[in-house]
PDB file of C-alpha atoms in Angstrom:
ATOM      1  CA  UNK A   1     -18.696   2.107   9.380  1.00 60.00           C
ATOM      2  CA  UNK A   2     -17.244   3.691   6.299  1.00 62.00           C
ATOM      3  CA  UNK A   3     -15.336   6.939   6.688  1.00 61.00           C
ATOM      4  CA  UNK A   4     -17.170  10.085   5.755  1.00 68.00           C
ATOM      5  CA  UNK A   5     -16.219  11.626   3.485  1.00 75.00           C
ATOM      6  CA  UNK A   6     -14.526   8.710   1.692  1.00 77.00           C
ATOM      7  CA  UNK A   7     -10.754   9.016   1.508  1.00 85.00           C
ATOM      8  CA  UNK A   8      -9.169  10.469  -1.615  1.00 90.00           C
ATOM      9  CA  UNK A   9      -6.334   8.423  -3.155  1.00 95.00           C
ATOM     10  CA  UNK A  10      -2.911   9.751  -2.222  1.00 96.00           C
ATOM     11  CA  UNK A  11      -0.957  10.503  -5.409  1.00 96.00           C
ATOM     12  CA  UNK A  12       1.514  13.093  -4.102  1.00 96.00           C
ATOM     13  CA  UNK A  13       4.840  11.874  -2.653  1.00 95.00           C
ATOM     14  CA  UNK A  14       4.812  14.789  -0.189  1.00 94.00           C
ATOM     15  CA  UNK A  15       1.480  13.623   1.280  1.00 94.00           C
ATOM     16  CA  UNK A  16       2.355   9.934   1.479  1.00 94.00           C
ATOM     17  CA  UNK A  17       4.178   9.794   4.827  1.00 90.00           C
ATOM     18  CA  UNK A  18       1.528  11.861   6.620  1.00 91.00           C
ATOM     19  CA  UNK A  19      -1.267   9.662   5.260  1.00 93.00           C
ATOM     20  CA  UNK A  20       0.477   6.500   6.437  1.00 92.00           C
ATOM     21  CA  UNK A  21       1.368   7.994   9.828  1.00 90.00           C
ATOM     22  CA  UNK A  22      -2.380   8.117  10.501  1.00 87.00           C
ATOM     23  CA  UNK A  23      -2.512   4.292  10.506  1.00 89.00           C
ATOM     24  CA  UNK A  24      -2.284   2.824  14.023  1.00 87.00           C
ATOM     25  CA  UNK A  25       1.087   1.007  14.139  1.00 86.00           C
ATOM     26  CA  UNK A  26      -0.135  -1.392  16.848  1.00 86.00           C
ATOM     27  CA  UNK A  27      -3.028  -2.723  14.734  1.00 88.00           C
ATOM     28  CA  UNK A  28      -2.872  -5.407  12.073  1.00 88.00           C
ATOM     29  CA  UNK A  29      -2.989  -3.869   8.617  1.00 89.00           C
ATOM     30  CA  UNK A  30      -5.659  -4.908   6.162  1.00 93.00           C
ATOM     31  CA  UNK A  31      -4.772  -4.507   2.500  1.00 93.00           C
ATOM     32  CA  UNK A  32      -6.126  -5.024  -0.976  1.00 95.00           C
ATOM     33  CA  UNK A  33      -4.662  -4.200  -4.374  1.00 94.00           C
ATOM     34  CA  UNK A  34      -6.317  -3.285  -7.635  1.00 94.00           C
ATOM     35  CA  UNK A  35      -4.150  -3.871 -10.678  1.00 87.00           C
ATOM     36  CA  UNK A  36      -4.208  -2.962 -14.332  1.00 84.00           C
ATOM     37  CA  UNK A  37      -4.100  -5.126 -17.445  1.00 87.00           C
ATOM     38  CA  UNK A  38      -0.287  -5.051 -17.269  1.00 87.00           C
ATOM     39  CA  UNK A  39      -0.384  -6.871 -13.905  1.00 83.00           C
ATOM     40  CA  UNK A  40       1.050  -3.921 -11.984  1.00 85.00           C
ATOM     41  CA  UNK A  41      -0.597  -2.448  -8.926  1.00 90.00           C
ATOM     42  CA  UNK A  42      -2.641   0.650  -9.619  1.00 93.00           C
ATOM     43  CA  UNK A  43      -4.357   1.222  -6.256  1.00 95.00           C
ATOM     44  CA  UNK A  44      -3.341   0.022  -2.786  1.00 95.00           C
ATOM     45  CA  UNK A  45      -6.005   0.056  -0.099  1.00 96.00           C
ATOM     46  CA  UNK A  46      -4.731   0.006   3.481  1.00 94.00           C
ATOM     47  CA  UNK A  47      -6.907  -0.171   6.599  1.00 92.00           C
ATOM     48  CA  UNK A  48      -6.763  -0.389  10.358  1.00 90.00           C
ATOM     49  CA  UNK A  49      -9.915  -0.480  12.495  1.00 88.00           C
ATOM     50  CA  UNK A  50      -9.913   3.328  12.718  1.00 86.00           C
ATOM     51  CA  UNK A  51      -8.518   4.499   9.367  1.00 89.00           C
ATOM     52  CA  UNK A  52      -8.524   3.808   5.622  1.00 92.00           C
ATOM     53  CA  UNK A  53      -5.813   5.049   3.254  1.00 95.00           C
ATOM     54  CA  UNK A  54      -5.915   4.705  -0.538  1.00 96.00           C
ATOM     55  CA  UNK A  55      -2.651   4.991  -2.476  1.00 96.00           C
ATOM     56  CA  UNK A  56      -2.517   5.702  -6.190  1.00 96.00           C
ATOM     57  CA  UNK A  57       0.433   3.401  -6.870  1.00 94.00           C
ATOM     58  CA  UNK A  58       0.428   4.066 -10.607  1.00 93.00           C
ATOM     59  CA  UNK A  59       0.806   7.823 -10.082  1.00 94.00           C
ATOM     60  CA  UNK A  60       3.355   7.514  -7.271  1.00 95.00           C
ATOM     61  CA  UNK A  61       5.506   4.923  -9.071  1.00 91.00           C
ATOM     62  CA  UNK A  62       5.569   7.034 -12.249  1.00 92.00           C
ATOM     63  CA  UNK A  63       8.240   9.377 -10.852  1.00 94.00           C
ATOM     64  CA  UNK A  64      11.560   8.772  -9.128  1.00 94.00           C
ATOM     65  CA  UNK A  65      10.423  10.956  -6.212  1.00 95.00           C
ATOM     66  CA  UNK A  66       7.241   8.903  -5.858  1.00 94.00           C
ATOM     67  CA  UNK A  67       9.150   5.638  -6.076  1.00 93.00           C
ATOM     68  CA  UNK A  68      11.504   6.782  -3.305  1.00 93.00           C
ATOM     69  CA  UNK A  69       8.517   7.806  -1.175  1.00 94.00           C
ATOM     70  CA  UNK A  70       6.926   4.384  -1.682  1.00 93.00           C
ATOM     71  CA  UNK A  71      10.152   2.625  -0.704  1.00 91.00           C
ATOM     72  CA  UNK A  72      10.601   4.826   2.359  1.00 91.00           C
ATOM     73  CA  UNK A  73       7.010   4.785   3.603  1.00 90.00           C
ATOM     74  CA  UNK A  74       5.049   1.814   2.241  1.00 86.00           C
ATOM     75  CA  UNK A  75       7.655  -0.934   2.081  1.00 79.00           C
ATOM     76  CA  UNK A  76       8.315  -0.816   5.858  1.00 82.00           C
ATOM     77  CA  UNK A  77       4.608  -1.296   6.551  1.00 83.00           C
ATOM     78  CA  UNK A  78       4.745  -4.644   4.800  1.00 77.00           C
ATOM     79  CA  UNK A  79       8.010  -5.639   6.452  1.00 73.00           C
ATOM     80  CA  UNK A  80       7.132  -4.756  10.042  1.00 70.00           C
ATOM     81  CA  UNK A  81       3.406  -5.463  10.410  1.00 76.00           C
ATOM     82  CA  UNK A  82       1.029  -8.359  10.533  1.00 82.00           C
ATOM     83  CA  UNK A  83      -1.043  -8.120   7.381  1.00 84.00           C
ATOM     84  CA  UNK A  84      -4.613  -9.234   6.850  1.00 89.00           C
ATOM     85  CA  UNK A  85      -5.995  -9.970   3.420  1.00 89.00           C
ATOM     86  CA  UNK A  86      -7.838 -12.481   1.289  1.00 88.00           C
ATOM     87  CA  UNK A  87      -6.200 -14.406  -1.556  1.00 81.00           C
ATOM     88  CA  UNK A  88      -3.219 -12.074  -1.325  1.00 83.00           C
ATOM     89  CA  UNK A  89      -0.713 -13.931  -3.505  1.00 84.00           C
ATOM     90  CA  UNK A  90      -1.849 -12.056  -6.632  1.00 87.00           C
ATOM     91  CA  UNK A  91      -1.943  -8.729  -4.759  1.00 88.00           C
ATOM     92  CA  UNK A  92       1.627  -9.199  -3.510  1.00 86.00           C
ATOM     93  CA  UNK A  93       2.787 -10.161  -7.005  1.00 85.00           C
ATOM     94  CA  UNK A  94       1.171  -6.998  -8.433  1.00 88.00           C
ATOM     95  CA  UNK A  95       2.973  -4.878  -5.837  1.00 87.00           C
ATOM     96  CA  UNK A  96       6.300  -6.591  -6.566  1.00 85.00           C
ATOM     97  CA  UNK A  97       5.769  -6.079 -10.309  1.00 86.00           C
ATOM     98  CA  UNK A  98       5.136  -2.361  -9.725  1.00 86.00           C
ATOM     99  CA  UNK A  99       8.791  -1.587  -9.139  1.00 85.00           C
ATOM    100  CA  UNK A 100      11.817  -2.145  -6.983  1.00 85.00           C
ATOM    101  CA  UNK A 101      10.274  -0.170  -4.118  1.00 87.00           C
ATOM    102  CA  UNK A 102       8.296  -3.162  -2.781  1.00 85.00           C
ATOM    103  CA  UNK A 103      10.119  -5.705  -0.559  1.00 78.00           C
ATOM    104  CA  UNK A 104      10.825  -9.106  -2.111  1.00 74.00           C
ATOM    105  CA  UNK A 105      10.602 -11.144   1.106  1.00 69.00           C
ATOM    106  CA  UNK A 106       7.237 -12.558   2.157  1.00 58.00           C
ATOM    107  CA  UNK A 107       5.384 -10.486   4.774  1.00 62.00           C
ATOM    108  CA  UNK A 108       3.678 -11.835   7.900  1.00 62.00           C
ATOM    109  CA  UNK A 109       0.146 -12.674   6.812  1.00 59.00           C
ATOM    110  CA  UNK A 110      -2.969 -13.703   8.728  1.00 52.00           C
TER     111      UNK A 110
END
């Protein structure tokens, strides 16, 4: 079932860690990326069986504070979790092209 009400995209660096803390760390992490015409990620969708989090990557990566928050909070999710996605090569490239905050090594994918 879809969450009700639908989640609002997180665009505030101060809210980022709390939003991601709500994701069950023992569950695989589903992800999908929407990107703009420049090839950079604009929206990152993260999901566990119990929670969905939407991240406004374009807004967060637009400031140094947001970029630091992404590096501190989002990058470890991709380094330390099993990820689930479909045709993810383009999504990972869009995240890598969005700034130095995203890890360069390949994540564990299902």
